[in-house]
Coordinates of C-alpha atoms in Angstrom, one line a residue:
M1 CA 36.3 65.5 21.5
S2 CA 39.7 67.9 21.2
S3 CA 39.0 68.4 18.0
T4 CA 37.2 67.2 14.3
P5 CA 40.0 65.3 12.6
E6 CA 39.6 65.7 9.0
I7 CA 39.2 62.5 6.6
S8 CA 38.8 62.2 3.7
Q9 CA 38.1 59.3 1.2
S10 CA 39.4 60.3 -1.5
G11 CA 42.2 58.2 -3.0
R12 CA 41.2 55.6 -0.8
L13 CA 40.3 51.7 -1.5
L14 CA 37.2 52.1 0.4
R15 CA 34.2 54.7 -0.2
I16 CA 30.9 54.9 1.4
T17 CA 28.4 57.0 -0.1
S18 CA 25.2 58.2 2.1
P19 CA 22.7 60.7 3.0
L20 CA 25.0 62.5 5.5
G21 CA 27.7 63.9 3.2
P22 CA 30.5 62.2 1.2
D23 CA 33.0 62.4 4.2
A24 CA 30.9 62.0 7.0
L25 CA 31.3 58.4 7.0
I26 CA 34.9 56.8 6.6
L27 CA 34.5 52.9 5.7
R28 CA 37.1 50.9 7.0
H29 CA 35.8 47.2 7.2
L30 CA 33.6 45.9 4.7
T31 CA 32.2 42.3 4.5
V32 CA 29.7 41.8 1.4
T33 CA 27.6 38.0 0.9
E34 CA 25.9 37.2 -2.1
A35 CA 24.1 34.4 -3.3
I36 CA 21.8 33.5 -5.9
G37 CA 18.3 33.2 -4.8
R38 CA 19.7 34.9 -1.4
P39 CA 19.5 38.4 -0.8
F40 CA 22.7 39.7 0.2
T41 CA 24.8 41.2 3.3
I42 CA 26.4 44.2 3.3
E43 CA 28.4 44.2 6.6
A44 CA 30.7 47.8 7.3
E45 CA 32.4 49.2 10.0
V46 CA 32.4 52.9 9.3
V47 CA 34.2 55.7 11.6
S48 CA 33.0 58.9 12.1
A49 CA 34.0 62.3 13.4
R50 CA 30.5 63.5 14.2
D51 CA 29.7 61.2 17.7
S52 CA 26.4 61.6 17.7
L53 CA 24.6 60.0 15.3
T54 CA 21.6 57.4 15.4
P55 CA 19.9 54.6 14.0
K56 CA 17.2 57.0 12.5
D57 CA 20.3 59.0 10.3
L58 CA 20.2 56.0 8.3
L59 CA 17.9 53.2 8.6
G60 CA 15.8 52.4 5.5
K61 CA 18.3 54.5 3.7
S62 CA 20.4 53.7 0.7
I63 CA 24.3 53.4 0.7
T64 CA 26.4 52.5 -1.8
C65 CA 30.0 50.5 -0.7
T66 CA 32.3 51.1 -3.1
V67 CA 35.5 48.8 -3.8
A68 CA 38.6 51.0 -5.7
F69 CA 41.2 48.1 -6.1
G70 CA 44.3 48.3 -8.4
D71 CA 43.9 48.8 -12.0
Q72 CA 40.4 46.7 -11.8
P73 CA 37.2 49.1 -12.5
E74 CA 35.6 49.9 -9.5
R75 CA 33.0 47.8 -7.5
H76 CA 29.9 49.0 -6.4
F77 CA 27.6 47.7 -3.7
N78 CA 24.4 49.4 -2.8
G79 CA 21.9 48.7 -0.4
M80 CA 19.2 49.5 1.9
V81 CA 20.6 50.2 5.3
R82 CA 19.0 47.7 7.7
A83 CA 20.6 47.7 11.5
F84 CA 23.1 51.3 12.4
G85 CA 24.7 51.5 15.7
K86 CA 27.3 53.2 17.4
V87 CA 30.3 50.8 18.5
G88 CA 32.6 53.2 20.7
A89 CA 35.4 55.6 20.6
H90 CA 38.5 55.3 18.2
E91 CA 41.6 56.6 19.3
R92 CA 41.7 59.6 16.7
D93 CA 38.3 60.9 18.3
L94 CA 36.7 59.3 15.7
T95 CA 33.4 57.5 16.4
T96 CA 33.0 53.6 15.4
Y97 CA 30.0 52.4 13.7
R98 CA 28.3 49.3 12.3
L99 CA 25.8 49.1 9.7
E100 CA 23.9 46.3 7.6
A101 CA 22.2 46.7 4.3
V102 CA 20.7 44.5 2.3
P103 CA 18.5 44.7 -0.9
L104 CA 15.0 46.2 -1.2
L105 CA 13.9 42.9 -1.7
W106 CA 14.2 42.1 2.0
S107 CA 11.9 45.0 2.9
L108 CA 9.3 41.9 1.8
T109 CA 10.1 40.1 5.0
R110 CA 8.8 42.7 7.0
T111 CA 5.1 42.0 5.2
A112 CA 3.0 39.2 5.6
D113 CA -0.5 38.2 4.3
C114 CA -3.3 36.2 3.6
R115 CA -5.1 36.4 -0.1
I116 CA -5.6 34.4 -3.0
F117 CA -4.3 35.1 -6.9
Q118 CA -6.4 33.3 -9.7
E119 CA -5.2 32.4 -13.5
Q120 CA -1.7 34.8 -12.9
A121 CA 1.3 33.5 -14.3
V122 CA 4.2 33.8 -11.2
Q123 CA 5.8 36.4 -12.8
D124 CA 3.1 38.5 -12.8
I125 CA 2.1 37.5 -9.0
L126 CA 6.0 38.4 -8.3
G127 CA 5.7 42.1 -10.0
T128 CA 2.7 42.7 -7.7
L129 CA 4.7 41.9 -4.7
F130 CA 7.9 43.5 -5.9
G131 CA 5.6 46.4 -6.5
E132 CA 3.6 46.9 -3.6
G133 CA 7.4 46.2 -1.8
G134 CA 8.5 49.2 -3.5
V135 CA 11.2 46.8 -5.5
A136 CA 12.9 48.2 -8.4
P137 CA 14.5 48.4 -10.6
V138 CA 13.6 44.8 -11.4
R139 CA 14.7 42.9 -14.6
F140 CA 12.8 39.4 -15.5
G141 CA 14.3 36.9 -18.1
T142 CA 12.9 33.6 -19.2
L143 CA 10.2 32.4 -16.7
P144 CA 7.0 29.9 -17.4
S145 CA 4.4 32.2 -18.9
N146 CA 1.6 29.6 -18.0
P147 CA -0.9 31.1 -15.7
R148 CA -2.2 29.2 -12.2
P149 CA -5.5 28.6 -12.1
Y150 CA -5.6 29.4 -8.4
C151 CA -2.2 30.3 -6.1
V152 CA -2.7 30.9 -1.8
Q153 CA -0.5 33.1 0.2
F154 CA -1.6 32.5 3.5
H155 CA 0.3 33.6 7.1
E156 CA 3.5 33.7 4.3
T157 CA 5.9 37.0 4.9
D158 CA 5.8 38.7 0.9
F159 CA 9.3 37.3 0.8
D160 CA 8.6 34.0 1.4
F161 CA 5.1 33.6 -0.9
A162 CA 7.6 34.8 -3.1
S163 CA 10.8 33.0 -2.6
R164 CA 8.6 29.5 -3.1
L165 CA 7.3 30.9 -6.2
M166 CA 10.1 31.1 -7.5
D167 CA 11.7 27.9 -6.3
E168 CA 8.4 26.1 -7.3
I169 CA 9.1 26.9 -11.1
G170 CA 12.4 26.7 -10.5
A171 CA 13.7 30.3 -11.0
G172 CA 16.4 32.6 -9.0
Y173 CA 17.3 35.8 -8.9
F174 CA 20.8 37.7 -8.5
F175 CA 21.6 41.4 -7.9
E176 CA 23.4 43.5 -10.2
H177 CA 24.6 46.9 -8.4
S178 CA 25.7 50.5 -9.6
A179 CA 27.0 53.9 -8.0
N180 CA 23.2 54.4 -7.3
D181 CA 20.9 51.6 -6.9
H182 CA 20.9 47.7 -7.6
T183 CA 19.1 45.7 -9.9
L184 CA 16.9 43.0 -8.9
A185 CA 17.2 39.9 -11.7
V186 CA 14.8 37.1 -11.5
T187 CA 15.6 34.4 -14.4
G188 CA 15.0 30.4 -14.7
E189 CA 17.2 29.6 -17.3
N190 CA 21.1 29.6 -17.2
A191 CA 21.4 31.6 -20.3
D192 CA 20.1 34.8 -18.4
F193 CA 22.9 34.7 -15.8
P194 CA 26.1 37.3 -17.2
L195 CA 29.7 36.5 -17.9
V196 CA 31.9 38.1 -15.1
P197 CA 33.9 40.3 -17.4
G198 CA 37.8 40.3 -17.9
Q199 CA 39.7 38.1 -19.0
P200 CA 39.7 33.7 -17.9
L201 CA 41.0 32.9 -14.1
V202 CA 43.7 30.6 -14.0
V203 CA 43.9 28.6 -11.4
R204 CA 47.7 29.1 -9.4
A205 CA 49.6 29.0 -5.8
E206 CA 50.3 33.3 -6.3
R207 CA 48.3 35.4 -4.2
N208 CA 49.1 38.9 -5.9
A209 CA 47.3 39.4 -9.4
A210 CA 43.8 40.3 -9.8
D211 CA 43.3 37.2 -12.9
V212 CA 44.5 34.4 -11.1
V213 CA 42.4 32.2 -8.2
T214 CA 44.2 30.0 -5.5
G215 CA 42.4 27.9 -3.3
W216 CA 41.1 26.0 -6.2
C217 CA 38.9 22.7 -5.0
V218 CA 36.3 20.9 -6.9
T219 CA 34.3 18.4 -5.2
G220 CA 31.9 15.8 -5.9
S221 CA 29.0 14.7 -4.0
L222 CA 26.6 11.4 -3.9
Q223 CA 22.7 12.7 -5.1
P224 CA 19.8 10.5 -5.8
G225 CA 19.0 8.4 -8.9
K226 CA 15.3 9.4 -9.0
H227 CA 12.9 11.7 -8.9
V228 CA 8.9 10.0 -9.0
A229 CA 6.0 12.5 -8.2
H230 CA 2.8 11.8 -8.0
D231 CA -0.7 14.0 -7.5
F232 CA -4.5 13.2 -7.9
D233 CA -6.7 14.9 -10.1
M234 CA -10.8 14.5 -9.4
L235 CA -11.0 15.4 -13.7
K236 CA -8.7 11.7 -14.2
P237 CA -9.3 9.9 -11.2
S238 CA -8.9 6.5 -13.2
S239 CA -5.3 7.2 -13.3
L240 CA -2.6 9.3 -11.0
L241 CA -0.6 11.7 -12.6
Q242 CA 2.9 10.5 -12.5
A243 CA 6.3 12.0 -13.3
E244 CA 9.7 10.1 -13.1
E245 CA 13.3 12.1 -13.4
P246 CA 16.1 10.2 -13.8
T247 CA 19.8 11.8 -13.1
R248 CA 21.8 12.7 -15.7
L249 CA 25.0 12.0 -13.8
D250 CA 26.8 9.0 -13.4
T251 CA 25.7 8.8 -10.1
P252 CA 26.7 5.3 -7.7
N253 CA 23.6 3.6 -6.7
A254 CA 21.5 5.6 -8.9
G255 CA 19.0 2.9 -9.3
Q256 CA 18.6 2.7 -5.9
W257 CA 18.5 6.2 -4.4
E258 CA 14.9 6.9 -5.4
V259 CA 13.2 10.7 -3.4
F260 CA 9.2 9.7 -4.0
R261 CA 7.2 12.9 -3.5
W262 CA 2.7 12.4 -3.5
G263 CA 1.2 15.4 -3.5
A264 CA 3.8 16.8 -5.8
G265 CA 1.2 19.6 -7.2
Q266 CA 0.5 18.2 -10.5
A267 CA -3.0 18.4 -10.1
A268 CA -3.6 22.9 -9.2
Q269 CA -0.8 23.7 -11.0
P270 CA -1.4 21.6 -14.3
D271 CA 2.7 23.3 -16.0
A272 CA 4.6 21.7 -12.9
R273 CA 7.2 19.8 -13.5
P274 CA 7.8 18.3 -10.4
A275 CA 10.1 15.6 -10.9
S276 CA 12.5 17.6 -13.2
L277 CA 12.7 20.2 -10.7
G278 CA 13.8 18.0 -7.8
M279 CA 15.8 16.1 -9.9
Q280 CA 17.6 19.7 -10.8
Q281 CA 17.6 20.4 -7.4
N282 CA 20.0 17.7 -6.7
E283 CA 21.9 17.5 -9.7
A284 CA 23.0 21.2 -8.6
D285 CA 24.7 20.1 -5.8
A286 CA 26.7 17.2 -7.1
D287 CA 29.3 18.8 -8.1
S288 CA 31.2 22.0 -6.8
A289 CA 34.4 24.5 -6.7
S290 CA 35.5 26.8 -4.5
G291 CA 38.1 29.4 -4.4
Q292 CA 40.0 32.8 -3.7
T293 CA 40.5 35.6 -5.8
Q294 CA 41.6 39.5 -5.6
T295 CA 38.5 40.0 -9.0
A296 CA 36.7 42.4 -7.6
A297 CA 34.1 41.6 -10.8
L298 CA 32.6 38.4 -9.5
F299 CA 29.3 38.2 -8.4
A300 CA 27.1 35.5 -7.6
G301 CA 25.0 34.5 -10.4
G302 CA 28.0 35.6 -12.9
R303 CA 29.9 32.8 -15.1
L304 CA 33.0 33.0 -14.6
K305 CA 35.5 31.4 -17.0
V306 CA 38.7 29.5 -15.3
Q307 CA 41.6 28.0 -16.7
E308 CA 43.2 25.1 -14.7
G309 CA 47.0 26.1 -15.2
L310 CA 48.6 27.7 -17.5
A311 CA 48.7 24.9 -20.3
G312 CA 44.9 23.6 -18.5
A313 CA 42.1 23.4 -20.3
E314 CA 38.8 26.2 -19.6
A315 CA 35.6 25.6 -18.2
T316 CA 32.8 28.2 -17.5
W317 CA 31.1 28.0 -14.0
L318 CA 28.4 29.9 -12.1
L319 CA 28.7 31.6 -9.2
T320 CA 26.6 30.8 -6.5
T321 CA 28.0 32.1 -4.1
V322 CA 30.5 34.5 -3.7
Q323 CA 32.2 37.0 -0.2
H324 CA 33.8 40.2 -0.5
V325 CA 36.4 40.8 2.6
A326 CA 38.1 44.4 2.2
M327 CA 39.3 46.3 5.0
D328 CA 41.3 50.2 4.6
E329 CA 43.0 51.6 7.9
S330 CA 44.5 54.7 5.3
Q331 CA 44.2 57.9 7.2
I332 CA 42.7 55.8 10.5
V333 CA 45.7 54.7 12.3
G334 CA 49.6 54.6 11.5
D335 CA 50.7 52.2 8.7
G336 CA 47.1 52.3 6.8
Q337 CA 47.1 48.8 5.7
S338 CA 44.2 48.2 2.9
S339 CA 43.4 44.6 1.5
Y340 CA 40.8 42.9 -0.6
A341 CA 40.0 39.5 -1.4
N342 CA 36.9 37.0 -2.2
S343 CA 36.2 33.5 -1.8
F344 CA 33.4 32.1 -3.7
I345 CA 31.6 28.6 -5.0
A346 CA 30.5 27.9 -8.0
I347 CA 28.8 25.0 -9.9
P348 CA 29.6 23.7 -13.7
A349 CA 27.9 26.8 -15.9
D350 CA 26.2 23.8 -18.2
R351 CA 24.6 22.3 -14.9
T352 CA 20.6 23.9 -14.7
W353 CA 21.2 26.0 -11.7
R354 CA 17.7 25.4 -9.0
N355 CA 17.9 26.1 -4.9
A356 CA 18.5 22.9 -3.5
R357 CA 17.1 23.7 -0.4
P358 CA 13.5 24.8 -1.9
R359 CA 10.7 26.2 0.3
R360 CA 7.7 24.4 1.2
R361 CA 3.9 25.4 1.1
P362 CA 2.5 26.2 4.2
V363 CA 0.4 23.7 5.6
M364 CA -3.1 25.0 6.3
P365 CA -4.7 24.6 9.4
A366 CA -6.8 21.6 10.0
L367 CA -10.1 23.8 9.3
Q368 CA -11.0 26.8 8.4
T369 CA -14.7 28.6 7.8
A370 CA -15.4 30.0 4.3
I371 CA -19.2 31.5 3.0
V372 CA -20.4 30.4 -0.3
T373 CA -20.3 32.6 -2.8
G374 CA -21.9 33.0 -6.5
P375 CA -23.1 35.8 -8.6
A376 CA -25.8 38.5 -7.9
G377 CA -28.7 37.4 -8.0
E378 CA -28.6 33.8 -7.7
E379 CA -29.3 31.7 -4.7
I380 CA -27.4 28.3 -5.6
H381 CA -24.2 28.5 -8.0
C382 CA -22.3 25.4 -8.8
D383 CA -20.5 23.8 -11.6
K384 CA -20.7 20.6 -13.7
Y385 CA -19.0 18.6 -10.8
G386 CA -21.2 20.5 -8.0
R387 CA -18.3 22.5 -7.1
V388 CA -19.2 26.3 -5.3
K389 CA -16.9 28.5 -5.0
V390 CA -16.0 30.6 -1.3
H391 CA -15.0 33.6 0.0
F392 CA -12.3 33.3 3.0
L393 CA -12.9 35.1 5.9
W394 CA -9.0 35.6 5.6
D395 CA -9.2 37.1 2.2
R396 CA -9.4 41.1 2.8
A397 CA -9.1 42.0 -1.2
G398 CA -11.9 38.7 -2.2
K399 CA -14.8 39.9 -3.3
R400 CA -17.9 37.9 -2.6
D401 CA -19.0 36.8 -5.8
D402 CA -18.2 34.4 -8.1
T403 CA -14.7 35.4 -8.6
S404 CA -13.4 34.5 -4.7
S405 CA -11.8 31.3 -5.5
C406 CA -11.5 28.3 -7.6
Y407 CA -14.3 25.8 -8.2
V408 CA -13.8 24.0 -4.3
R409 CA -15.1 20.6 -4.4
V410 CA -18.1 19.6 -2.0
S411 CA -17.7 16.7 0.2
Q412 CA -20.6 14.3 0.4
P413 CA -21.2 11.1 3.5
W414 CA -21.2 8.8 0.5
A415 CA -20.2 9.6 -3.3
G416 CA -19.7 7.0 -6.1
K417 CA -20.6 6.4 -9.2
W418 CA -23.1 3.9 -7.9
G419 CA -24.5 7.0 -6.2
G420 CA -24.7 8.8 -2.9
T421 CA -26.0 11.5 -1.0
W422 CA -26.0 15.2 -2.7
F423 CA -26.5 18.3 -0.6
L424 CA -25.4 21.5 -2.0
P425 CA -24.3 24.6 0.4
R426 CA -25.9 27.6 -1.2
I427 CA -25.1 31.1 -1.4
G428 CA -24.5 32.5 1.7
D429 CA -23.9 29.1 3.5
E430 CA -21.1 29.5 6.5
V431 CA -19.4 26.4 5.8
L432 CA -16.7 24.2 7.0
V433 CA -13.2 23.6 4.6
G434 CA -10.6 21.2 5.0
F435 CA -7.2 21.5 2.6
L436 CA -6.2 18.4 0.6
D437 CA -2.5 17.3 1.7
G438 CA -2.8 20.6 3.7
D439 CA -2.1 22.3 0.7
P440 CA -3.1 26.2 0.3
D441 CA -4.5 25.5 -3.4
K442 CA -6.8 22.4 -2.9
P443 CA -9.3 23.1 -0.5
V444 CA -12.6 21.2 -0.1
V445 CA -16.1 22.0 1.6
L446 CA -16.2 19.6 4.5
G447 CA -19.8 20.4 5.6
S448 CA -21.6 23.8 6.7
L449 CA -22.4 25.4 10.1
H450 CA -25.1 27.7 11.9
N451 CA -24.4 30.9 12.8
E452 CA -26.3 34.0 14.6
E453 CA -27.9 34.8 10.8
A454 CA -28.6 30.9 10.0
M455 CA -30.3 29.9 13.3
P456 CA -31.2 25.9 13.1
H457 CA -34.6 25.4 11.7
Y458 CA -36.0 24.3 15.5
G459 CA -36.1 26.4 18.5
L460 CA -33.4 25.4 20.2
P461 CA -32.8 24.2 23.7
G462 CA -36.9 23.7 23.7
A463 CA -36.9 21.3 20.8
N464 CA -33.9 19.6 21.2
T465 CA -35.6 15.7 20.6
R466 CA -36.1 17.0 16.6
S467 CA -33.6 16.2 13.9
G468 CA -34.4 16.1 10.3
I469 CA -33.9 17.8 7.3
T470 CA -35.1 20.8 5.5
S471 CA -34.3 22.6 2.2
R472 CA -36.1 26.1 0.8
S473 CA -37.9 27.0 -2.4
S474 CA -35.3 28.6 -4.6
K475 CA -35.6 31.3 -6.2
G476 CA -37.4 33.1 -3.6
G477 CA -39.0 31.0 -1.5
G478 CA -39.2 31.9 2.6
K479 CA -39.2 30.0 5.8
D480 CA -42.5 28.4 5.1
N481 CA -41.5 27.3 1.4
A482 CA -39.8 24.0 1.9
N483 CA -39.5 20.2 1.6
M484 CA -38.7 18.6 5.0
L485 CA -38.1 15.5 7.0
R486 CA -38.6 16.0 10.8
L487 CA -38.1 13.3 13.5
E488 CA -39.5 14.1 17.1
D489 CA -37.7 11.9 19.6
K490 CA -40.0 13.3 22.6
K491 CA -40.8 10.1 25.0
G492 CA -44.3 9.7 24.0
A493 CA -44.5 12.0 20.9
E494 CA -42.4 10.4 18.4
E495 CA -43.2 11.6 14.9
F496 CA -41.8 11.0 12.0
Y497 CA -42.8 14.3 9.7
L498 CA -42.6 14.7 6.2
Q499 CA -43.9 17.5 4.0
A500 CA -43.6 17.8 0.0
E501 CA -43.6 21.5 -0.8
Y502 CA -45.0 20.7 -4.0
D503 CA -45.4 17.7 -5.7
M504 CA -44.4 14.2 -4.0
N505 CA -43.6 10.6 -6.2
V506 CA -42.8 7.5 -5.0
L507 CA -41.3 4.7 -6.5
V508 CA -41.6 1.2 -5.5
K509 CA -40.3 -1.2 -7.3
H510 CA -41.5 -4.4 -5.3
D511 CA -43.2 -4.7 -2.6
L512 CA -44.8 -1.7 -0.4
S513 CA -46.2 -2.7 3.6
T514 CA -47.7 -0.7 5.5
T515 CA -48.4 -1.2 9.2
I516 CA -50.4 0.9 11.8
R517 CA -50.2 -1.3 15.7
D518 CA -52.6 1.0 17.3
G519 CA -53.8 4.6 15.9
D520 CA -56.1 5.9 12.6
E521 CA -55.0 6.5 9.8
T522 CA -55.8 9.9 7.3
R523 CA -56.1 10.4 4.1
E524 CA -57.1 14.0 3.1
V525 CA -57.3 15.7 -0.3
T526 CA -58.3 19.0 0.3
T527 CA -58.6 19.8 -3.6
G528 CA -57.6 17.8 -6.2
N529 CA -57.9 14.2 -7.7
R530 CA -57.0 10.7 -6.2
D531 CA -56.5 8.0 -8.9
T532 CA -55.4 3.9 -8.2
I533 CA -53.7 2.3 -11.2
I534 CA -53.1 -1.4 -10.5
K535 CA -52.3 -2.5 -14.6
T536 CA -51.8 -6.4 -13.3
G537 CA -53.4 -7.8 -10.2
N538 CA -55.1 -7.9 -7.2
D539 CA -56.9 -5.3 -5.0
T540 CA -58.0 -6.5 -1.2
Y541 CA -59.2 -5.1 1.2
T542 CA -59.7 -6.5 4.4
L543 CA -61.5 -4.7 7.7
S544 CA -61.7 -7.6 10.6
T545 CA -63.6 -5.7 13.4
G546 CA -65.6 -2.1 12.8
N547 CA -67.5 -0.3 10.4
L548 CA -66.8 0.6 6.8
S549 CA -68.2 4.2 5.7
Q550 CA -68.1 5.6 2.5
T551 CA -69.4 9.4 2.4
L552 CA -70.0 11.4 -0.5
D553 CA -71.9 15.1 0.1
K554 CA -72.1 15.7 -3.4
G555 CA -71.0 13.8 -6.9
N556 CA -71.6 11.0 -8.8
Y557 CA -70.3 7.3 -8.0
D558 CA -69.3 4.9 -10.5
L559 CA -67.7 1.6 -10.4
K560 CA -67.0 0.3 -13.9
L561 CA -65.6 -3.2 -14.0
S562 CA -64.0 -4.2 -17.6
M563 CA -64.5 -7.5 -17.3
G564 CA -64.8 -10.2 -15.1
N565 CA -67.0 -11.0 -12.3
M566 CA -68.2 -9.2 -9.1
S567 CA -69.6 -10.3 -6.3
T568 CA -70.9 -9.1 -2.7
K569 CA -70.8 -11.3 0.1
L570 CA -72.1 -10.6 3.2
A571 CA -72.1 -13.7 5.6
M572 CA -74.3 -12.3 8.6
G573 CA -76.5 -9.2 9.0
N574 CA -78.7 -7.3 6.6
Y575 CA -77.5 -5.8 4.0
N576 CA -79.8 -2.8 2.9
L577 CA -79.8 -0.1 0.1
K578 CA -81.9 2.8 0.6
L579 CA -82.3 5.9 -2.6
D580 CA -84.0 9.1 -0.6
L581 CA -84.5 10.5 -4.4
G582 CA -83.8 8.7 -7.2
A583 CA -84.1 5.6 -8.7
V584 CA -82.4 2.3 -8.8
T585 CA -81.6 0.8 -12.2
I586 CA -79.9 -2.7 -12.6
E587 CA -79.5 -3.7 -16.5
A588 CA -78.0 -7.1 -17.5
M589 CA -77.0 -8.1 -21.0
Q590 CA -78.1 -11.8 -20.0
A591 CA -80.1 -12.4 -16.8
I592 CA -80.9 -11.3 -13.3
T593 CA -81.6 -13.4 -10.4
L594 CA -82.7 -12.5 -7.3
K595 CA -82.7 -15.8 -4.9
V596 CA -83.7 -16.6 -1.3
G597 CA -84.0 -20.3 -0.6
Q598 CA -85.9 -22.4 -3.3
S599 CA -87.2 -19.6 -4.2
E600 CA -86.0 -17.1 -7.1
V601 CA -86.8 -14.2 -9.0
K602 CA -84.9 -15.0 -12.3
I603 CA -85.1 -12.1 -15.5
D604 CA -83.5 -13.0 -18.6
Q605 CA -84.1 -12.2 -22.6
M606 CA -86.8 -14.9 -22.6
G607 CA -89.2 -13.0 -20.0
V608 CA -89.7 -12.9 -16.0
S609 CA -89.6 -16.5 -14.3
I610 CA -91.1 -16.4 -10.2
K611 CA -90.4 -20.0 -8.2
G612 CA -90.8 -20.5 -4.9
M613 CA -93.0 -22.8 -2.6
M614 CA -95.9 -20.0 -2.6
V615 CA -96.1 -16.9 -4.2
K616 CA -98.6 -14.4 -3.9
L617 CA -98.9 -11.8 -5.3
E618 CA -101.0 -8.8 -3.9
G619 CA -102.4 -5.1 -5.5
Q620 CA -103.7 -3.3 -2.6
M621 CA -105.8 -1.5 -4.8
M622 CA -105.8 -3.5 -8.1
L623 CA -103.5 -6.6 -9.6
E624 CA -103.8 -6.6 -13.5
A625 CA -102.1 -9.6 -15.5
K626 CA -102.3 -8.9 -19.1
G627 CA -100.7 -10.9 -22.1
L628 CA -101.1 -12.2 -25.8
M629 CA -101.7 -15.3 -23.7
T630 CA -102.4 -15.4 -20.5
T631 CA -103.0 -19.4 -18.6
V632 CA -103.4 -19.9 -15.3
K633 CA -103.2 -23.4 -13.8
G634 CA -103.3 -25.2 -10.7
D635 CA -102.5 -28.9 -10.6
A636 CA -104.5 -29.5 -7.4
M637 CA -106.6 -27.2 -7.2
T638 CA -107.5 -23.8 -8.7
Q639 CA -109.2 -21.0 -6.8
V640 CA -110.5 -17.4 -8.0
S641 CA -112.0 -15.7 -5.4
G642 CA -113.8 -12.2 -5.2
A643 CA -116.8 -10.0 -4.8
I644 CA -117.4 -9.8 -8.3
I645 CA -116.0 -12.1 -11.0
M646 CA -115.8 -11.2 -14.5
I647 CA -114.1 -13.3 -17.2
G648 CA -114.6 -12.6 -20.9

């Protein structure tokens, strides 16, 4: 370089303020694009007497570009340098550089996360995101205040997540610039958009006046006539959540063009207005106006009064997009030309602004794993619907307690008002989670998984023929405290095993049939009683071939028949009754009869009679017959014999 040219920004149309000093950079070309709900961009071409500037000199630094056009108030554009690079040398021994500046909000595009917000309004969530990203100052306008029960950010940049939340509630944002910073203004109502300062602009053909709009064009476009949004809520399963919103505009074919959306979000977000927002998004695009001016005060998010001709009607429009273009060659090239102009797009100010292309929620992967959580000291935790809390493994900020998530529904193989199966995962279990409609705010537990800390109950692969169900006593139960149903399918050793850890109750409302084809049946009561009660009916025991043995080692054996008959029949064989110690007592109210063929012994209330073809009474030592009256009679012969016979 031959010498350092002396260039000052004083008196120029364009100026730039940077950390490099007042005249280190000279702003030559400037293009600023701003839109509601979009980060602005400042594209600038500058020249400098310093040819050794590098990106690190300006990247991440704050710069302000200023337009001083005529007698208009200075218009500032402040931003953070996102890109900076050298273009080449200029004929006046100056070096040309290009830079791009963006709002601090843009820094949220550089961060992404997976996390959960619970019971927070969108404004609170946005405040967290902006605070973490260093976005300031921020001004919130009118926004819904209802808290969201459950809201998930999953693999979204903080910017995309914040933008999606604003789209879901119908909010937008714009920027207000000053010489030193820029303010992010967030709002959901048109009333929060400020008026552009100055007098109404007049639509005319000439271009050299600051209060003139040229190239004015008003355009209308066809839009749907109705939005319909449906969703399902498990708390109201008999009827769908339905919302409809017809257009307020005079739209041809409005009755035929309907937009239907399923899973619109009313269940997860009770304050959601999907049909209304969807219709407003279309209506915001239905009518628009465009034009060009030399009024530097225009900004996206400003309400502009426009008069169509000197005698025309005045209307207020909401500026949705503004692009500023300026150049200043003074002190750089010979003739020193400079100019400024802008172009804009606007919608009627009484038309609610909504983002016409809202961001959709990310579609969750098909399946994820999570850990069941709950309060400290508990082993099982759920609500009255059997829903559980889970901790997603990607949730770095979440705690593994009963605040880790919303209550999550648990899928069952069968479920209905008629009954079904029921298994509840327990705290610490690893579970498989899916998402209804792919919505991150609608998780469902689909099943449970084993892992190194929760191995299968059977030793595998050795016991790979076993399957079954094993529970665990709670609280404080160990591995040996369980109810169990186990199936062994090993050939030749098949087994159906059933274990009740404490009580077992079986209810059969009709018949119970048990068949053992080849084998034994063993029933053992180690300690306790066994009761069999038949309230009405018969009890039949049949042993076709074999022996029947009952052993009572110690105790009493009582058999009681309250009313009816009792009989024991032995078709063939002998009947023995033996008491090693003790006595036999047989007692009847009416009679006791012992009968063999034609012979019998009968005992009744009148006495005892012995009858038979031959009755023999023998006393080896003595036989005594005694009564108040004794009769001994033989119809054919009576024989009395003895060594000594005594009569009387």
